[in-house]
PDB file of C-alpha atoms in Angstrom:
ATOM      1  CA  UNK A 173      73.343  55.768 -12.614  1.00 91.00           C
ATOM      2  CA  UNK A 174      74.091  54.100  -9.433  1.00 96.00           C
ATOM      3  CA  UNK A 175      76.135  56.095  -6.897  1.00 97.00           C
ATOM      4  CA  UNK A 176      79.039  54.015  -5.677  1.00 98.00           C
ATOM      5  CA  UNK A 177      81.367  54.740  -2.557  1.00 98.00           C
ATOM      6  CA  UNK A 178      84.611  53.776  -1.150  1.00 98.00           C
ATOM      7  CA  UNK A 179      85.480  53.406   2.469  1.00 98.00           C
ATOM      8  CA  UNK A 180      87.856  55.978   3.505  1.00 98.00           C
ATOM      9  CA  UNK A 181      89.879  53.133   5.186  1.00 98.00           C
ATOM     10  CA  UNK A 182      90.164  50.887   1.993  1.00 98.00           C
ATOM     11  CA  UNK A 183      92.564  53.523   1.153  1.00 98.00           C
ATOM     12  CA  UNK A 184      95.785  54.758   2.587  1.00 97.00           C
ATOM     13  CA  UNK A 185      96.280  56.213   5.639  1.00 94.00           C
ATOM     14  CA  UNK A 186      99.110  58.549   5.409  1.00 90.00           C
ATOM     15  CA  UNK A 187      97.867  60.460   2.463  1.00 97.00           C
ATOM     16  CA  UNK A 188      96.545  64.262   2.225  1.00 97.00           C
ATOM     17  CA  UNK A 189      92.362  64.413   1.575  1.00 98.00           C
ATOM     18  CA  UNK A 190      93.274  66.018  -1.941  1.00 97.00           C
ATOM     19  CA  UNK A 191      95.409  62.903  -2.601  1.00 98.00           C
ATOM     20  CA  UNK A 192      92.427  60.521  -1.094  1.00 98.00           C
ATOM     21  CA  UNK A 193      89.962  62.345  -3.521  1.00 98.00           C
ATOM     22  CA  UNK A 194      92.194  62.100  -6.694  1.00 98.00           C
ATOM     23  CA  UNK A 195      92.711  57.989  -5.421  1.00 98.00           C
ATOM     24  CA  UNK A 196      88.881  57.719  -5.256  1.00 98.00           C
ATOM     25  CA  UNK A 197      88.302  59.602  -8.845  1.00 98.00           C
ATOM     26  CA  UNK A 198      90.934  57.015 -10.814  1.00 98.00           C
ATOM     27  CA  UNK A 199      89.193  53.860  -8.993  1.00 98.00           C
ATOM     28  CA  UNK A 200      86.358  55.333 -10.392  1.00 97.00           C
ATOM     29  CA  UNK A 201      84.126  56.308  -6.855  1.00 98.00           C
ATOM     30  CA  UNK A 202      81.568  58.650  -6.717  1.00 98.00           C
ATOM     31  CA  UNK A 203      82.006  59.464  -3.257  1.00 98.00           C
ATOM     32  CA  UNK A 204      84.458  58.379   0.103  1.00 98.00           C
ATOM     33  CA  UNK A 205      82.777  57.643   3.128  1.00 98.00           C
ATOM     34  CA  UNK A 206      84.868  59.194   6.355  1.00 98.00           C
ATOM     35  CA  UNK A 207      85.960  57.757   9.076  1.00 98.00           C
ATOM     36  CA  UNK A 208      85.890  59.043  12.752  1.00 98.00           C
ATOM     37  CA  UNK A 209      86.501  56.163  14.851  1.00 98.00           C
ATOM     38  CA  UNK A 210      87.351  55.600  18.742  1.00 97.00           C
ATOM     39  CA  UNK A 211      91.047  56.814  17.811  1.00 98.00           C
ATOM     40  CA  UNK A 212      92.300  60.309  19.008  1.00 98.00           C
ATOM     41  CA  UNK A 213      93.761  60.989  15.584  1.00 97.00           C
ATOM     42  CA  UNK A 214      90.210  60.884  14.007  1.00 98.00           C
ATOM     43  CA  UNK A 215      87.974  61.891  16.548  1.00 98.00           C
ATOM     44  CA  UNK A 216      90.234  65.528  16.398  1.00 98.00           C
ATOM     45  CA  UNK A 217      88.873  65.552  13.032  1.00 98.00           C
ATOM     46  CA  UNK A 218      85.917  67.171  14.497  1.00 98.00           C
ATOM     47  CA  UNK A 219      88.020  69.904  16.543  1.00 98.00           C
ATOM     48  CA  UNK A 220      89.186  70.770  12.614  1.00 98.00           C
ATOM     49  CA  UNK A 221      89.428  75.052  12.408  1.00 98.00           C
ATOM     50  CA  UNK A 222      87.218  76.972   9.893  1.00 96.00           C
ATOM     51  CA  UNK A 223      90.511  77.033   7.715  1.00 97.00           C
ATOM     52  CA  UNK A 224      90.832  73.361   7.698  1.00 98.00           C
ATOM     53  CA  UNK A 225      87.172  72.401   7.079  1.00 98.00           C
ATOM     54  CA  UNK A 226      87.354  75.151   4.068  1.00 97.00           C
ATOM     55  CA  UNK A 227      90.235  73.392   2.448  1.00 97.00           C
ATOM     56  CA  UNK A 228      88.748  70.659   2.646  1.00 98.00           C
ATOM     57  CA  UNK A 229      85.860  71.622   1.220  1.00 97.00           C
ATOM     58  CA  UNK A 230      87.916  73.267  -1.782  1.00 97.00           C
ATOM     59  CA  UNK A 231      90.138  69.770  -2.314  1.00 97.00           C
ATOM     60  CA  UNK A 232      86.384  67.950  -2.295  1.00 97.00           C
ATOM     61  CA  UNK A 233      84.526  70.450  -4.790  1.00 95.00           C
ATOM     62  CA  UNK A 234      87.865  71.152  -7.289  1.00 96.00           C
ATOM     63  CA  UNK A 235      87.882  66.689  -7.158  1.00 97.00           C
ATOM     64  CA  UNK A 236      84.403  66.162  -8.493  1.00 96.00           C
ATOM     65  CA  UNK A 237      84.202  63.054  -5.418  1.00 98.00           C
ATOM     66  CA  UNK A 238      81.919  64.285  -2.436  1.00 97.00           C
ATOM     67  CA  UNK A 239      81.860  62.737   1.357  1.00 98.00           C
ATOM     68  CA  UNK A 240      78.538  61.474   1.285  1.00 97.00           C
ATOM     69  CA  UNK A 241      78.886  60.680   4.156  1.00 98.00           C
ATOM     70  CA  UNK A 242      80.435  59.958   7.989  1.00 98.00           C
ATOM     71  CA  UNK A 243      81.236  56.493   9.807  1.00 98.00           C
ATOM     72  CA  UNK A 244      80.497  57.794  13.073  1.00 98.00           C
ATOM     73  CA  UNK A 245      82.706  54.683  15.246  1.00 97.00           C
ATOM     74  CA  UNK A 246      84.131  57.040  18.332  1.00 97.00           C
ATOM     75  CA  UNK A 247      80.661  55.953  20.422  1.00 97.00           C
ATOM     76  CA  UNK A 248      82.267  52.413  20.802  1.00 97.00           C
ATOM     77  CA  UNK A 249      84.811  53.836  22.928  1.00 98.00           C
ATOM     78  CA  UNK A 250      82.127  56.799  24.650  1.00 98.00           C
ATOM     79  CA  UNK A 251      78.659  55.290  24.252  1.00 98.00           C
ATOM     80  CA  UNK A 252      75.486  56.438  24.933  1.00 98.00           C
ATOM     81  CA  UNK A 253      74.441  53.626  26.891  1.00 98.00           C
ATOM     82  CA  UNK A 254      77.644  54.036  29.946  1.00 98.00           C
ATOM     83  CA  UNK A 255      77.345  53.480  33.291  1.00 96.00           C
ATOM     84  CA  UNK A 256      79.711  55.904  33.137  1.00 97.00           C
ATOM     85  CA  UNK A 257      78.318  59.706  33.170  1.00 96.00           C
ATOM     86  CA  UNK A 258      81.494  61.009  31.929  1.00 97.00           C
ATOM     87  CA  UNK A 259      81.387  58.869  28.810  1.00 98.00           C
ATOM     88  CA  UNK A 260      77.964  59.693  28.671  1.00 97.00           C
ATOM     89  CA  UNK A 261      78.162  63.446  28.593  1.00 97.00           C
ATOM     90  CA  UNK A 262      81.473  62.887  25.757  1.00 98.00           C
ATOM     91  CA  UNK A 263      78.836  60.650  23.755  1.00 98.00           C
ATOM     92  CA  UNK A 264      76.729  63.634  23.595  1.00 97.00           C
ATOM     93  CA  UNK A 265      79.719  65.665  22.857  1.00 98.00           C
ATOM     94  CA  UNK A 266      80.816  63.958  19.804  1.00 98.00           C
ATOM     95  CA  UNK A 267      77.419  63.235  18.366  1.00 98.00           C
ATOM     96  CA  UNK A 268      77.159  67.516  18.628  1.00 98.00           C
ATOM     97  CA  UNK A 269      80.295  68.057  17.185  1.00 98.00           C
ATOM     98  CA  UNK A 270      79.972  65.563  14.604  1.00 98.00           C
ATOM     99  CA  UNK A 271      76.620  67.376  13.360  1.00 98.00           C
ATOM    100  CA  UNK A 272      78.100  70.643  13.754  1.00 98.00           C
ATOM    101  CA  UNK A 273      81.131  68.838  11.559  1.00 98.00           C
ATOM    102  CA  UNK A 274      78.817  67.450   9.274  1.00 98.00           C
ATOM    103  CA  UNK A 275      77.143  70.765   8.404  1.00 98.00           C
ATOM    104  CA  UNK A 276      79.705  72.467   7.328  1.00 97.00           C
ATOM    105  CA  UNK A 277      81.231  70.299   4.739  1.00 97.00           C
ATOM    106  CA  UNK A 278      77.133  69.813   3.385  1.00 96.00           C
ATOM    107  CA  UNK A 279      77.217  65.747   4.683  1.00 97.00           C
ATOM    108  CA  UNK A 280      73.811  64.511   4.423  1.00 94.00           C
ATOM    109  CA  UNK A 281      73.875  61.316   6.292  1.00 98.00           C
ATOM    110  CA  UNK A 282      75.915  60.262   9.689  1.00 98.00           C
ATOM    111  CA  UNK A 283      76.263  56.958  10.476  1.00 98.00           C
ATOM    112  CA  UNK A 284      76.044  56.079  14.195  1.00 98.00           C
ATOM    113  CA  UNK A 285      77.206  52.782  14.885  1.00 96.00           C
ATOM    114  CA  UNK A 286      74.308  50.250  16.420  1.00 96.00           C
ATOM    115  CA  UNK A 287      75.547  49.528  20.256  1.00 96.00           C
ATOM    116  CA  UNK A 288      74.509  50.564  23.337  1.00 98.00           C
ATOM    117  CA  UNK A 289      77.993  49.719  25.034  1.00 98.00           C
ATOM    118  CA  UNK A 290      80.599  47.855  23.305  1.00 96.00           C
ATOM    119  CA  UNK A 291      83.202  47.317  26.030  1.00 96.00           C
ATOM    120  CA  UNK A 292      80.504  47.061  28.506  1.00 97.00           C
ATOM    121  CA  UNK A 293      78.022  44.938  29.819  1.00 97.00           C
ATOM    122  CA  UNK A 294      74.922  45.093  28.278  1.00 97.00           C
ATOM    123  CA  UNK A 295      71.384  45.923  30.600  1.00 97.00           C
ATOM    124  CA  UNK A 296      68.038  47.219  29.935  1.00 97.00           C
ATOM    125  CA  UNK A 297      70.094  50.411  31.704  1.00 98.00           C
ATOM    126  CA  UNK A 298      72.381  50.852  28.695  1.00 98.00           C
ATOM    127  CA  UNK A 299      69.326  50.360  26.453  1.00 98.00           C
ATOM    128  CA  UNK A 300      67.511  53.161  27.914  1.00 97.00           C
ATOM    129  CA  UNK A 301      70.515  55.290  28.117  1.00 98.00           C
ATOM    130  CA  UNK A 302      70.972  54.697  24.262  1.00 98.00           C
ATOM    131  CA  UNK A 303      67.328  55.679  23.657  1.00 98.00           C
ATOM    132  CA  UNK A 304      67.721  59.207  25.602  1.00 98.00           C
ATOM    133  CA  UNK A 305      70.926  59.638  23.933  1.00 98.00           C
ATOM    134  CA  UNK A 306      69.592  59.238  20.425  1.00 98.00           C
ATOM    135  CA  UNK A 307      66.746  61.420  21.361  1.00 98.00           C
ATOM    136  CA  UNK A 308      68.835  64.407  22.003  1.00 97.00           C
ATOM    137  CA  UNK A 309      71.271  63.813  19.493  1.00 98.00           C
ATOM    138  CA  UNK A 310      67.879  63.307  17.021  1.00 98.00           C
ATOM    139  CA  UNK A 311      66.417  66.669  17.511  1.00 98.00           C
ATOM    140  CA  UNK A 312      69.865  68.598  17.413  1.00 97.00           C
ATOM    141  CA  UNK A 313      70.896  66.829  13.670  1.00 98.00           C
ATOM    142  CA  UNK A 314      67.192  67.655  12.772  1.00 98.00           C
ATOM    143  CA  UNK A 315      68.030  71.411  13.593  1.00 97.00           C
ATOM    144  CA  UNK A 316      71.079  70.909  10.704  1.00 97.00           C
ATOM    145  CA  UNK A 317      68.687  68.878   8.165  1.00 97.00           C
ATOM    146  CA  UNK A 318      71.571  65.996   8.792  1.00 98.00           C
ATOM    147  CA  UNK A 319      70.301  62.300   8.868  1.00 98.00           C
ATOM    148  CA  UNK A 320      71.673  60.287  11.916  1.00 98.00           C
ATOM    149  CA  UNK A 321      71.489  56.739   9.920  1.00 98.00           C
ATOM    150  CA  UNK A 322      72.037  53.521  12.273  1.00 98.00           C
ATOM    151  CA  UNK A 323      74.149  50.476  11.260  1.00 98.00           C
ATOM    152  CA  UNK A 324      73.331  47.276  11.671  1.00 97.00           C
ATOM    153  CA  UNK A 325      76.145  45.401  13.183  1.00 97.00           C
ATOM    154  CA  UNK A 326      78.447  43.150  14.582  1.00 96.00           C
ATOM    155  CA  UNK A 327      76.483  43.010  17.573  1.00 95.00           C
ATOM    156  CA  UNK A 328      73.095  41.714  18.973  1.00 96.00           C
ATOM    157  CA  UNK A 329      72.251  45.022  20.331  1.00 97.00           C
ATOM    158  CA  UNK A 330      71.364  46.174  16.542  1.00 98.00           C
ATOM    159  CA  UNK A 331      71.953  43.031  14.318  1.00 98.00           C
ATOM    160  CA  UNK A 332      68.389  43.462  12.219  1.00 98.00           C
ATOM    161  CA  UNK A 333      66.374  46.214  11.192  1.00 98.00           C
ATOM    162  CA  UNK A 334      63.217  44.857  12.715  1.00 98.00           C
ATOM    163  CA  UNK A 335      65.376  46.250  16.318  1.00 98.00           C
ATOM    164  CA  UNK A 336      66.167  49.459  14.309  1.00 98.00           C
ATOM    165  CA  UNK A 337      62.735  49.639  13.910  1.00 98.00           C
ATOM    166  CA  UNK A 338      61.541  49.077  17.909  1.00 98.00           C
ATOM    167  CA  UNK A 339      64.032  52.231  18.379  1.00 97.00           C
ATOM    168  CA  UNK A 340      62.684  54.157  15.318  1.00 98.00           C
ATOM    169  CA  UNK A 341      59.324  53.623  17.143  1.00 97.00           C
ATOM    170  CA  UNK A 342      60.351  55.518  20.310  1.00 96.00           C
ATOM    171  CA  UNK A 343      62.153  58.045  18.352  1.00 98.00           C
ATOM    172  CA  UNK A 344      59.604  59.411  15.482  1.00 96.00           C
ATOM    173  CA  UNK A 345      61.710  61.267  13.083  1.00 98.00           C
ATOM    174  CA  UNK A 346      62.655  61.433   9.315  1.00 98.00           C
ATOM    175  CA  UNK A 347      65.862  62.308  10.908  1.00 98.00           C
ATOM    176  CA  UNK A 348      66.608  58.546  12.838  1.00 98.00           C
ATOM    177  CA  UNK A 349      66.885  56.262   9.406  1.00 98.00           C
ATOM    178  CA  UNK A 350      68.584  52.970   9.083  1.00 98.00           C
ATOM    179  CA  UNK A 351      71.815  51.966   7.619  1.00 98.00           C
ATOM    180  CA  UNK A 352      71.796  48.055   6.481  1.00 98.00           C
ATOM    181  CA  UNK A 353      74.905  46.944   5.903  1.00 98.00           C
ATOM    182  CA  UNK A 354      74.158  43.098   3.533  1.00 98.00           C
ATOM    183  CA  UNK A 355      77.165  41.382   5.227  1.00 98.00           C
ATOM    184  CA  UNK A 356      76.096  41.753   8.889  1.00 98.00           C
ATOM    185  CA  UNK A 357      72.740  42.113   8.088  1.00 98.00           C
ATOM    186  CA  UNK A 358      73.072  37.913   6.492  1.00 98.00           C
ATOM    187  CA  UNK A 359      75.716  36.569   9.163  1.00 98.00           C
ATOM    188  CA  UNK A 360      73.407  36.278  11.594  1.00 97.00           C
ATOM    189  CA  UNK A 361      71.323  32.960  11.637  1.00 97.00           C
ATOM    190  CA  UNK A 362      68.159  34.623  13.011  1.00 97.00           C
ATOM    191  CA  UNK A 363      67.140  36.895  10.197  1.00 98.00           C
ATOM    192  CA  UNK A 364      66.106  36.682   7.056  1.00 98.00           C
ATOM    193  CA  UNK A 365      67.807  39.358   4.757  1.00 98.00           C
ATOM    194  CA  UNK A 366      65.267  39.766   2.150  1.00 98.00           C
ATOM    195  CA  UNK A 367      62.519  40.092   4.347  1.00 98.00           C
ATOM    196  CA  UNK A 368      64.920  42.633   6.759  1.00 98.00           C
ATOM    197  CA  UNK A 369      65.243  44.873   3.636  1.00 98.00           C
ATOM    198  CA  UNK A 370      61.643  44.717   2.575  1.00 98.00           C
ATOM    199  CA  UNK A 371      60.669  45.664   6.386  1.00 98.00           C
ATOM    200  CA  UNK A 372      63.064  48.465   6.434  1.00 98.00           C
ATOM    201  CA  UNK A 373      62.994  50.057   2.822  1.00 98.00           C
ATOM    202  CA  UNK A 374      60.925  53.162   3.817  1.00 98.00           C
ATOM    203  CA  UNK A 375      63.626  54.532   6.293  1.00 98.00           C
ATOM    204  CA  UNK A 376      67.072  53.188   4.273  1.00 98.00           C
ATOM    205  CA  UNK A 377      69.300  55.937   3.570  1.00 98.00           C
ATOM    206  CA  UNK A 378      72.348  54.119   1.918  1.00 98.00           C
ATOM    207  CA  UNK A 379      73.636  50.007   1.830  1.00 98.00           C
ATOM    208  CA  UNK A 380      76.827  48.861   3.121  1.00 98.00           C
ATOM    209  CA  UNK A 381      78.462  45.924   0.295  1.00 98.00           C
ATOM    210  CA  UNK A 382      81.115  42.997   2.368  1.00 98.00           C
ATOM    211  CA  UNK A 383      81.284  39.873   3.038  1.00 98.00           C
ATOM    212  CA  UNK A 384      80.828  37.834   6.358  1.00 98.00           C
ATOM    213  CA  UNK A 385      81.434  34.741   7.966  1.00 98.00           C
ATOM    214  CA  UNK A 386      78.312  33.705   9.473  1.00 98.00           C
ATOM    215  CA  UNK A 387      77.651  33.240  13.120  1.00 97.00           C
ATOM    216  CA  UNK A 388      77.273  29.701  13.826  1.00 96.00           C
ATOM    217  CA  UNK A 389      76.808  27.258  17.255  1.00 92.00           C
ATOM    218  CA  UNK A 390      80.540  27.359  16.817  1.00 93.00           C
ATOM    219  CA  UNK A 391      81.576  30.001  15.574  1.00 95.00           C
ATOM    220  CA  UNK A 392      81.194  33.773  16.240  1.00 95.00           C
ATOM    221  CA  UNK A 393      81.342  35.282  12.935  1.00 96.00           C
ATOM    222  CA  UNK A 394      83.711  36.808  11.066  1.00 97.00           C
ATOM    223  CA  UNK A 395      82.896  40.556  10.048  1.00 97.00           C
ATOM    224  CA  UNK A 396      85.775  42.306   8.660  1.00 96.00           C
ATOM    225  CA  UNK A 397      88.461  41.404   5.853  1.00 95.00           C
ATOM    226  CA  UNK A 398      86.242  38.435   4.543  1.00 97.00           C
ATOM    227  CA  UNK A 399      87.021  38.038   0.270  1.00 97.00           C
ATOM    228  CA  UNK A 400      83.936  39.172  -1.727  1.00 98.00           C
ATOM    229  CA  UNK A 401      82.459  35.516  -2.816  1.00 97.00           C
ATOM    230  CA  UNK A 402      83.862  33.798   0.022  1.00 97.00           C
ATOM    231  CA  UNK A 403      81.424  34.520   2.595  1.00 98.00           C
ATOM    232  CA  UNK A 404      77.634  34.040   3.185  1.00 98.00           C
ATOM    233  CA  UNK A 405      76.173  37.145   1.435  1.00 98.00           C
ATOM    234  CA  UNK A 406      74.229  36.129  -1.203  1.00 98.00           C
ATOM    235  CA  UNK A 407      74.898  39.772  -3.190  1.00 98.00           C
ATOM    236  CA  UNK A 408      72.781  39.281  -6.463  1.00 98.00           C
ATOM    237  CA  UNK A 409      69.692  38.101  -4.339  1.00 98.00           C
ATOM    238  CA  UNK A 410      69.576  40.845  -1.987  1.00 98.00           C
ATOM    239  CA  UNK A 411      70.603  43.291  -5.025  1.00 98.00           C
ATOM    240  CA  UNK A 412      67.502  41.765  -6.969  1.00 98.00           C
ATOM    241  CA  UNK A 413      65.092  42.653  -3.941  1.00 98.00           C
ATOM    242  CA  UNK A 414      66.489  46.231  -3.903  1.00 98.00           C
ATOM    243  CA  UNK A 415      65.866  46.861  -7.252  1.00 98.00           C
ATOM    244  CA  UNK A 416      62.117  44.958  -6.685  1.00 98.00           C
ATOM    245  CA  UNK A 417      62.041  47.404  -3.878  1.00 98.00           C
ATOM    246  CA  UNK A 418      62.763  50.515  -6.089  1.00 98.00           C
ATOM    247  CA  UNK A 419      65.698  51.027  -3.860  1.00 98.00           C
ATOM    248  CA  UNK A 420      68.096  53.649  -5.734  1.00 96.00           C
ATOM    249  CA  UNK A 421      70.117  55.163  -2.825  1.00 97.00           C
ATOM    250  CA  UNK A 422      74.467  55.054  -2.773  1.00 98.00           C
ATOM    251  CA  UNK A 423      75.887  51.647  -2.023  1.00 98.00           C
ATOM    252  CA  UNK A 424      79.193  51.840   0.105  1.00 98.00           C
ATOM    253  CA  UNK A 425      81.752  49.292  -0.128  1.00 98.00           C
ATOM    254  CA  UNK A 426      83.397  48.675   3.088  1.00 98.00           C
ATOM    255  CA  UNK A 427      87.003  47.332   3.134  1.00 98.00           C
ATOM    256  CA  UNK A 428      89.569  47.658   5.580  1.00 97.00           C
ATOM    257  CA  UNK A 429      93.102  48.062   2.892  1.00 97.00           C
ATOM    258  CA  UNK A 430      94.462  51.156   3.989  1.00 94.00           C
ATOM    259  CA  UNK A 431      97.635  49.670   5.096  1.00 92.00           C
ATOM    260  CA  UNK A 432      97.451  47.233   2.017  1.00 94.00           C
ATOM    261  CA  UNK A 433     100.372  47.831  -0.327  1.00 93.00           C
ATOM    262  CA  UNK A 434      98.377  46.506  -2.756  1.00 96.00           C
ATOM    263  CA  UNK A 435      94.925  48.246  -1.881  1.00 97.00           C
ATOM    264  CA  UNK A 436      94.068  48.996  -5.230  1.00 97.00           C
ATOM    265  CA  UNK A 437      94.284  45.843  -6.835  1.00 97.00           C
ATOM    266  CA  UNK A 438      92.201  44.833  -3.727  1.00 97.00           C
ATOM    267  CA  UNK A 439      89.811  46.979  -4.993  1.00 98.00           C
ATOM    268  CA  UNK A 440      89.399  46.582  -8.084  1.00 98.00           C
ATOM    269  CA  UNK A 441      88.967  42.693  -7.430  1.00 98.00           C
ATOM    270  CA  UNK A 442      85.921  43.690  -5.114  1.00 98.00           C
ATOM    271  CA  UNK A 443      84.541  45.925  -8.043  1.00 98.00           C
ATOM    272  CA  UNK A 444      85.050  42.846 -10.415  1.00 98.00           C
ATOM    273  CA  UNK A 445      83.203  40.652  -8.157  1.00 98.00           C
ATOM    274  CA  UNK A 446      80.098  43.400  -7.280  1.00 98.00           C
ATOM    275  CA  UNK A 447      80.089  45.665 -10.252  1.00 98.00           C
ATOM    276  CA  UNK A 448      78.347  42.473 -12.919  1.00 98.00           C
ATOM    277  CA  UNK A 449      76.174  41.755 -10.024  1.00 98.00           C
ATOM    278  CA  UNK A 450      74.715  45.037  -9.498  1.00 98.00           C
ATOM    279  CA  UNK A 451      74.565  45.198 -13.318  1.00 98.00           C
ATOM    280  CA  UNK A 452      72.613  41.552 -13.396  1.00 98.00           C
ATOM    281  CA  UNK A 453      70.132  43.158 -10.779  1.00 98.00           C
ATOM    282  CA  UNK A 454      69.213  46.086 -12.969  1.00 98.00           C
ATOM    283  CA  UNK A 455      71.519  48.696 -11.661  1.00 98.00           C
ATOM    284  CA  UNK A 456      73.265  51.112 -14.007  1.00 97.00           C
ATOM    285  CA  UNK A 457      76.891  50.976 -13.100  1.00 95.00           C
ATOM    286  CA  UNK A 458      79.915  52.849 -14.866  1.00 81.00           C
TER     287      UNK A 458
END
């Protein structure tokens, strides 16, 4: 049976974790995917006490849904590849925490976000500073058995897995894996999808399902809040060449409806629109 995952942001905001879980079970999720993005409200999350992380823990085993995982954002704000030392050393900060986090509520998998800056210009400088950074941050998730799992993204700096795989090369570790995600992985004109997933499958650790506009002469993209359908993804071909591929990791779907007041028909359109698709490619879905 596939294992299927929700965003945390898909749903709402203002709600307890033990109401987020029970949400997740009646849409019918196996998992929620967390967020800790640039925001002070969520990057606290990882000052949580012993007493909070062991509620939470309670609320997620007494639910039957799991976080499978952790959308690592907060380096877009503090990343690796600063000219700035401070943000720098707080890059390293959070990536420590954030294993530390991840280790005590059993999450196998963080997801670090693919830039090197985000608000900053980019150099060979920030490249290099995002190597070192990922080597340290590397061999301290390896001492946890966590999986630091890179997106591909929005952004040139990681926008294929063939330049996941020129990092993986200077970082040699079952503990640096790659996190496709299908919609930014097929905006971009350069790549190829298919041939980005069969390059990559050895070192996948889970598949990120939206839509995206695609990046054209005249356009820049679109990469958030696209309909499933509308966009450029072509979902059943890229779910075919997973299955061909003998992929059977979680798939994630990625919406941004937490301040929807109708999130969960949202949802449930997205599952009508991916659910017969990952059926049509062989996948056994509930």
């Amino acid at each position: 049976m596939a294992q299927i995952g929700i965003y945390e942001k898909a749903l709402p905001k203002g709600i307890t974790w033990q109401e987020r879980f029970a949400l997740a079970k009646e849409l019918g999720f196996d998992f929620i995917e967390m967020s800790i993005d640039e925001t002070d409200e969520r990057l606290a999350r990882l000052d949580w006490s012993d007493e909070q992380l062991a509620q939470l823990r309670e609320d997620m085993f007494q639910s039957g849904v799991r976080i499978n995982s952790i959308c690592l954002s907060g380096h877009r704000r503090f990343p690796f590849g600063s000219l700035d030392l401070e943000k720098q050393q707080k890059a390293k900060e959070i990536m420590d925490k954030a294993v530390r986090f991840a280790h005590k509520l059993s999450i196998k998998v963080i997801q670090v976000a693919g830039y090197d800056v985000y608000y900053e210009e980019k150099s060979v400088t920030s490249r290099e500073a995002f190597i070192e950074g990922m080597k340290e941050s590397v061999k301290q998730a390896a001492n946890y058995g966590v999986i630091l799992s890179i997106e591909i993204m929005d952004d040139p700096f990681m926008n294929s897995i063939g330049k996941f795989l020129e990092i993986k090369r200077q970082i040699r570790s079952p503990y640096l894996q790659v996190y496709p995600d299908l919609g930014n992985l097929s905006a971009w004109p350069e790549n190829n999808p298919a041939v980005e997933l069969e390059e990559g499958i050895d070192c996948i650790t889970s598949i990120h399902l939206k839509d995206t506009y695609p990046v054209t002469e005249n356009s820049s993209g679109q990469f958030r809040d696209v309909p499933f359908g509308e966009g450029c993804v072509d979902f059943l071909g890229l779910l075919k060449n997973l299955k061909r591929l003998d992929y059977d990791g979680t798939f994630l779907i990625e919406m941004w409806s937490e301040k929807s007041s109708n999130f969960k028909e949202e949802i449930e359109a997205a599952k009508n629109y991916l659910y017969p698709k990952l059926r049509e490619a062989g996948y056994d879905v509930a």
